[in-house]
Amino acid sequence: MRSRDEVITSPSYGGAPRASSLWAAALLLAACGCPEGAAPVAVESPERALEVCAELALTEEERRRGLMGHPPLAPGEGMYFDFRVEQEICIFNGGVTFPIDVLYAAADGEVVAIEREVPAGDETARCHPGTMQVLEVGAGELAAFEPGDRLVFR
């Protein structure tokens, strides 16, 4: 098992966000009803959709910190991570005081895996290959979704 720092500081993890990513994020923020620093993201299946105002973890430091020290997420809130390259992504819930669901998606938005009810403070690395995007939401919010569904920006 790899340590959190080893995973986060790997060469494929990425550094500062690309200008195009920042521009796209700025356009999304201007067009949505989400608070500053968040964007509308949806998880879609043939039967249903979950819409979330997701805080954007765009820098290496924001991705490293994630939800550590963050107040519990209300329904419809989340955090979105873009790792810019499909790879094995490992998520930890250490330092987080509430349980979460974690969605892993490929570059095209197809859901690769979902980790449900990850306990608060859990240091276990939950790793999935073929991932470029991650969405973290409050525990239970992804109960109706499964791999093969879609993660999209609204």
C-alpha positions as protocol buffer text, in pm:
chain_id: "A"
residue {
  index: 1
  type: MET
  ca { x: 0 y: 0 z: 0 }
}
residue {
  index: 2
  type: ARG
  ca { x: 127 y: 346 z: -88 }
}
residue {
  index: 3
  type: SER
  ca { x: 132 y: 643 z: 145 }
}
residue {
  index: 4
  type: ARG
  ca { x: -84 y: 949 z: 80 }
}
residue {
  index: 5
  type: ASP
  ca { x: 223 y: 1166 z: 3 }
}
residue {
  index: 6
  type: GLU
  ca { x: 368 y: 906 z: -233 }
}
residue {
  index: 7
  type: VAL
  ca { x: 45 y: 896 z: -438 }
}
residue {
  index: 8
  type: ILE
  ca { x: -11 y: 1271 z: -440 }
}
residue {
  index: 9
  type: THR
  ca { x: 346 y: 1363 z: -533 }
}
residue {
  index: 10
  type: SER
  ca { x: 383 y: 1108 z: -813 }
}
residue {
  index: 11
  type: PRO
  ca { x: 506 y: 1260 z: -1143 }
}
residue {
  index: 12
  type: SER
  ca { x: 173 y: 1186 z: -1313 }
}
residue {
  index: 13
  type: TYR
  ca { x: -23 y: 1368 z: -1043 }
}
residue {
  index: 14
  type: GLY
  ca { x: 19 y: 1706 z: -1211 }
}
residue {
  index: 15
  type: GLY
  ca { x: 108 y: 2054 z: -1099 }
}
residue {
  index: 16
  type: ALA
  ca { x: -60 y: 2388 z: -1156 }
}
residue {
  index: 17
  type: PRO
  ca { x: -387 y: 2380 z: -1350 }
}
residue {
  index: 18
  type: ARG
  ca { x: -380 y: 2451 z: -1721 }
}
residue {
  index: 19
  type: ALA
  ca { x: -505 y: 2792 z: -1832 }
}
residue {
  index: 20
  type: SER
  ca { x: -782 y: 2622 z: -2034 }
}
residue {
  index: 21
  type: SER
  ca { x: -902 y: 2443 z: -1719 }
}
residue {
  index: 22
  type: LEU
  ca { x: -915 y: 2769 z: -1527 }
}
residue {
  index: 23
  type: TRP
  ca { x: -1098 y: 2942 z: -1813 }
}
residue {
  index: 24
  type: ALA
  ca { x: -1354 y: 2660 z: -1833 }
}
residue {
  index: 25
  type: ALA
  ca { x: -1402 y: 2674 z: -1456 }
}
residue {
  index: 26
  type: ALA
  ca { x: -1452 y: 3051 z: -1468 }
}
residue {
  index: 27
  type: LEU
  ca { x: -1718 y: 3014 z: -1740 }
}
residue {
  index: 28
  type: LEU
  ca { x: -1898 y: 2749 z: -1540 }
}
residue {
  index: 29
  type: LEU
  ca { x: -1894 y: 2962 z: -1227 }
}
residue {
  index: 30
  type: ALA
  ca { x: -2038 y: 3259 z: -1411 }
}
residue {
  index: 31
  type: ALA
  ca { x: -2322 y: 3051 z: -1555 }
}
residue {
  index: 32
  type: CYS
  ca { x: -2439 y: 2855 z: -1251 }
}
residue {
  index: 33
  type: GLY
  ca { x: -2615 y: 2920 z: -925 }
}
residue {
  index: 34
  type: CYS
  ca { x: -2335 y: 2759 z: -727 }
}
residue {
  index: 35
  type: PRO
  ca { x: -2132 y: 2965 z: -479 }
}
residue {
  index: 36
  type: GLU
  ca { x: -1795 y: 3110 z: -577 }
}
residue {
  index: 37
  type: GLY
  ca { x: -1533 y: 2836 z: -615 }
}
residue {
  index: 38
  type: ALA
  ca { x: -1795 y: 2570 z: -703 }
}
residue {
  index: 39
  type: ALA
  ca { x: -1938 y: 2441 z: -1032 }
}
residue {
  index: 40
  type: PRO
  ca { x: -2251 y: 2243 z: -1127 }
}
residue {
  index: 41
  type: VAL
  ca { x: -2169 y: 1875 z: -1175 }
}
residue {
  index: 42
  type: ALA
  ca { x: -2414 y: 1591 z: -1231 }
}
residue {
  index: 43
  type: VAL
  ca { x: -2404 y: 1214 z: -1205 }
}
residue {
  index: 44
  type: GLU
  ca { x: -2644 y: 1068 z: -1461 }
}
residue {
  index: 45
  type: SER
  ca { x: -2789 y: 722 z: -1511 }
}
residue {
  index: 46
  type: PRO
  ca { x: -3068 y: 623 z: -1752 }
}
residue {
  index: 47
  type: GLU
  ca { x: -3317 y: 650 z: -1462 }
}
residue {
  index: 48
  type: ARG
  ca { x: -3200 y: 951 z: -1258 }
}
residue {
  index: 49
  type: ALA
  ca { x: -2955 y: 1235 z: -1207 }
}
residue {
  index: 50
  type: LEU
  ca { x: -2785 y: 1384 z: -903 }
}
residue {
  index: 51
  type: GLU
  ca { x: -2690 y: 1751 z: -937 }
}
residue {
  index: 52
  type: VAL
  ca { x: -2416 y: 1883 z: -711 }
}
residue {
  index: 53
  type: CYS
  ca { x: -2248 y: 2219 z: -657 }
}
residue {
  index: 54
  type: ALA
  ca { x: -1892 y: 2092 z: -638 }
}
residue {
  index: 55
  type: GLU
  ca { x: -1597 y: 2286 z: -500 }
}
residue {
  index: 56
  type: LEU
  ca { x: -1313 y: 2262 z: -751 }
}
residue {
  index: 57
  type: ALA
  ca { x: -979 y: 2121 z: -640 }
}
residue {
  index: 58
  type: LEU
  ca { x: -765 y: 2268 z: -919 }
}
residue {
  index: 59
  type: THR
  ca { x: -420 y: 2304 z: -767 }
}
residue {
  index: 60
  type: GLU
  ca { x: -193 y: 2035 z: -630 }
}
residue {
  index: 61
  type: GLU
  ca { x: -239 y: 2177 z: -278 }
}
residue {
  index: 62
  type: GLU
  ca { x: -620 y: 2180 z: -312 }
}
residue {
  index: 63
  type: ARG
  ca { x: -616 y: 1818 z: -433 }
}
residue {
  index: 64
  type: ARG
  ca { x: -381 y: 1718 z: -150 }
}
residue {
  index: 65
  type: ARG
  ca { x: -601 y: 1885 z: 114 }
}
residue {
  index: 66
  type: GLY
  ca { x: -931 y: 1767 z: -32 }
}
residue {
  index: 67
  type: LEU
  ca { x: -1200 y: 1765 z: 237 }
}
residue {
  index: 68
  type: MET
  ca { x: -959 y: 1765 z: 533 }
}
residue {
  index: 69
  type: GLY
  ca { x: -1076 y: 2026 z: 782 }
}
residue {
  index: 70
  type: HIS
  ca { x: -1389 y: 2093 z: 574 }
}
residue {
  index: 71
  type: PRO
  ca { x: -1730 y: 2112 z: 742 }
}
residue {
  index: 72
  type: PRO
  ca { x: -1963 y: 1819 z: 662 }
}
residue {
  index: 73
  type: LEU
  ca { x: -2111 y: 1829 z: 313 }
}
residue {
  index: 74
  type: ALA
  ca { x: -2481 y: 1908 z: 288 }
}
residue {
  index: 75
  type: PRO
  ca { x: -2695 y: 1724 z: 31 }
}
residue {
  index: 76
  type: GLY
  ca { x: -2615 y: 1864 z: -312 }
}
residue {
  index: 77
  type: GLU
  ca { x: -2260 y: 1969 z: -216 }
}
residue {
  index: 78
  type: GLY
  ca { x: -1935 y: 1800 z: -314 }
}
residue {
  index: 79
  type: MET
  ca { x: -1574 y: 1837 z: -420 }
}
residue {
  index: 80
  type: TYR
  ca { x: -1452 y: 1773 z: -775 }
}
residue {
  index: 81
  type: PHE
  ca { x: -1093 y: 1672 z: -863 }
}
residue {
  index: 82
  type: ASP
  ca { x: -946 y: 1673 z: -1215 }
}
residue {
  index: 83
  type: PHE
  ca { x: -617 y: 1483 z: -1238 }
}
residue {
  index: 84
  type: ARG
  ca { x: -575 y: 1568 z: -1611 }
}
residue {
  index: 85
  type: VAL
  ca { x: -439 y: 1223 z: -1701 }
}
residue {
  index: 86
  type: GLU
  ca { x: -610 y: 886 z: -1675 }
}
residue {
  index: 87
  type: GLN
  ca { x: -421 y: 682 z: -1420 }
}
residue {
  index: 88
  type: GLU
  ca { x: -469 y: 490 z: -1098 }
}
residue {
  index: 89
  type: ILE
  ca { x: -608 y: 743 z: -847 }
}
residue {
  index: 90
  type: CYS
  ca { x: -605 y: 674 z: -474 }
}
residue {
  index: 91
  type: ILE
  ca { x: -833 y: 861 z: -234 }
}
residue {
  index: 92
  type: PHE
  ca { x: -798 y: 871 z: 145 }
}
residue {
  index: 93
  type: ASN
  ca { x: -1050 y: 1004 z: 398 }
}
residue {
  index: 94
  type: GLY
  ca { x: -799 y: 1066 z: 678 }
}
residue {
  index: 95
  type: GLY
  ca { x: -844 y: 1403 z: 846 }
}
residue {
  index: 96
  type: VAL
  ca { x: -1206 y: 1423 z: 731 }
}
residue {
  index: 97
  type: THR
  ca { x: -1466 y: 1427 z: 1007 }
}
residue {
  index: 98
  type: PHE
  ca { x: -1760 y: 1283 z: 811 }
}
residue {
  index: 99
  type: PRO
  ca { x: -1824 y: 980 z: 586 }
}
residue {
  index: 100
  type: ILE
  ca { x: -1830 y: 1027 z: 209 }
}
residue {
  index: 101
  type: ASP
  ca { x: -1913 y: 853 z: -118 }
}
residue {
  index: 102
  type: VAL
  ca { x: -1640 y: 875 z: -384 }
}
residue {
  index: 103
  type: LEU
  ca { x: -1703 y: 849 z: -758 }
}
residue {
  index: 104
  type: TYR
  ca { x: -1413 y: 775 z: -995 }
}
residue {
  index: 105
  type: ALA
  ca { x: -1460 y: 863 z: -1365 }
}
residue {
  index: 106
  type: ALA
  ca { x: -1256 y: 830 z: -1683 }
}
residue {
  index: 107
  type: ALA
  ca { x: -1163 y: 1125 z: -1904 }
}
residue {
  index: 108
  type: ASP
  ca { x: -1488 y: 1088 z: -2102 }
}
residue {
  index: 109
  type: GLY
  ca { x: -1698 y: 1099 z: -1782 }
}
residue {
  index: 110
  type: GLU
  ca { x: -1783 y: 730 z: -1767 }
}
residue {
  index: 111
  type: VAL
  ca { x: -1802 y: 617 z: -1404 }
}
residue {
  index: 112
  type: VAL
  ca { x: -1524 y: 364 z: -1339 }
}
residue {
  index: 113
  type: ALA
  ca { x: -1595 y: 289 z: -972 }
}
residue {
  index: 114
  type: ILE
  ca { x: -1784 y: 414 z: -668 }
}
residue {
  index: 115
  type: GLU
  ca { x: -1668 y: 381 z: -308 }
}
residue {
  index: 116
  type: ARG
  ca { x: -1970 y: 410 z: -78 }
}
residue {
  index: 117
  type: GLU
  ca { x: -1988 y: 512 z: 286 }
}
residue {
  index: 118
  type: VAL
  ca { x: -1612 y: 569 z: 331 }
}
residue {
  index: 119
  type: PRO
  ca { x: -1584 y: 620 z: 709 }
}
residue {
  index: 120
  type: ALA
  ca { x: -1471 y: 948 z: 861 }
}
residue {
  index: 121
  type: GLY
  ca { x: -1097 y: 951 z: 929 }
}
residue {
  index: 122
  type: ASP
  ca { x: -1034 y: 633 z: 728 }
}
residue {
  index: 123
  type: GLU
  ca { x: -667 y: 623 z: 613 }
}
residue {
  index: 124
  type: THR
  ca { x: -724 y: 327 z: 378 }
}
residue {
  index: 125
  type: ALA
  ca { x: -617 y: 400 z: 21 }
}
residue {
  index: 126
  type: ARG
  ca { x: -905 y: 339 z: -217 }
}
residue {
  index: 127
  type: CYS
  ca { x: -742 y: 312 z: -561 }
}
residue {
  index: 128
  type: HIS
  ca { x: -895 y: 268 z: -906 }
}
residue {
  index: 129
  type: PRO
  ca { x: -714 y: 263 z: -1244 }
}
residue {
  index: 130
  type: GLY
  ca { x: -841 y: 442 z: -1554 }
}
residue {
  index: 131
  type: THR
  ca { x: -949 y: 744 z: -1351 }
}
residue {
  index: 132
  type: MET
  ca { x: -905 y: 1111 z: -1438 }
}
residue {
  index: 133
  type: GLN
  ca { x: -1191 y: 1272 z: -1242 }
}
residue {
  index: 134
  type: VAL
  ca { x: -1314 y: 1222 z: -886 }
}
residue {
  index: 135
  type: LEU
  ca { x: -1629 y: 1352 z: -718 }
}
residue {
  index: 136
  type: GLU
  ca { x: -1667 y: 1333 z: -340 }
}
residue {
  index: 137
  type: VAL
  ca { x: -2014 y: 1380 z: -188 }
}
residue {
  index: 138
  type: GLY
  ca { x: -2180 y: 1306 z: 143 }
}
residue {
  index: 139
  type: ALA
  ca { x: -2226 y: 939 z: 232 }
}
residue {
  index: 140
  type: GLY
  ca { x: -2535 y: 784 z: 75 }
}
residue {
  index: 141
  type: GLU
  ca { x: -2572 y: 1032 z: -212 }
}
residue {
  index: 142
  type: LEU
  ca { x: -2438 y: 787 z: -471 }
}
residue {
  index: 143
  type: ALA
  ca { x: -2644 y: 486 z: -354 }
}
residue {
  index: 144
  type: ALA
  ca { x: -2850 y: 478 z: -677 }
}
residue {
  index: 145
  type: PHE
  ca { x: -2554 y: 501 z: -918 }
}
residue {
  index: 146
  type: GLU
  ca { x: -2310 y: 245 z: -1054 }
}
residue {
  index: 147
  type: PRO
  ca { x: -2012 y: 205 z: -1286 }
}
residue {
  index: 148
  type: GLY
  ca { x: -2110 y: 287 z: -1643 }
}
residue {
  index: 149
  type: ASP
  ca { x: -2314 y: 593 z: -1542 }
}
residue {
  index: 150
  type: ARG
  ca { x: -2184 y: 939 z: -1639 }
}
residue {
  index: 151
  type: LEU
  ca { x: -2021 y: 1237 z: -1465 }
}
residue {
  index: 152
  type: VAL
  ca { x: -2094 y: 1563 z: -1650 }
}
residue {
  index: 153
  type: PHE
  ca { x: -2059 y: 1938 z: -1601 }
}
residue {
  index: 154
  type: ARG
  ca { x: -2390 y: 2125 z: -1636 }
}
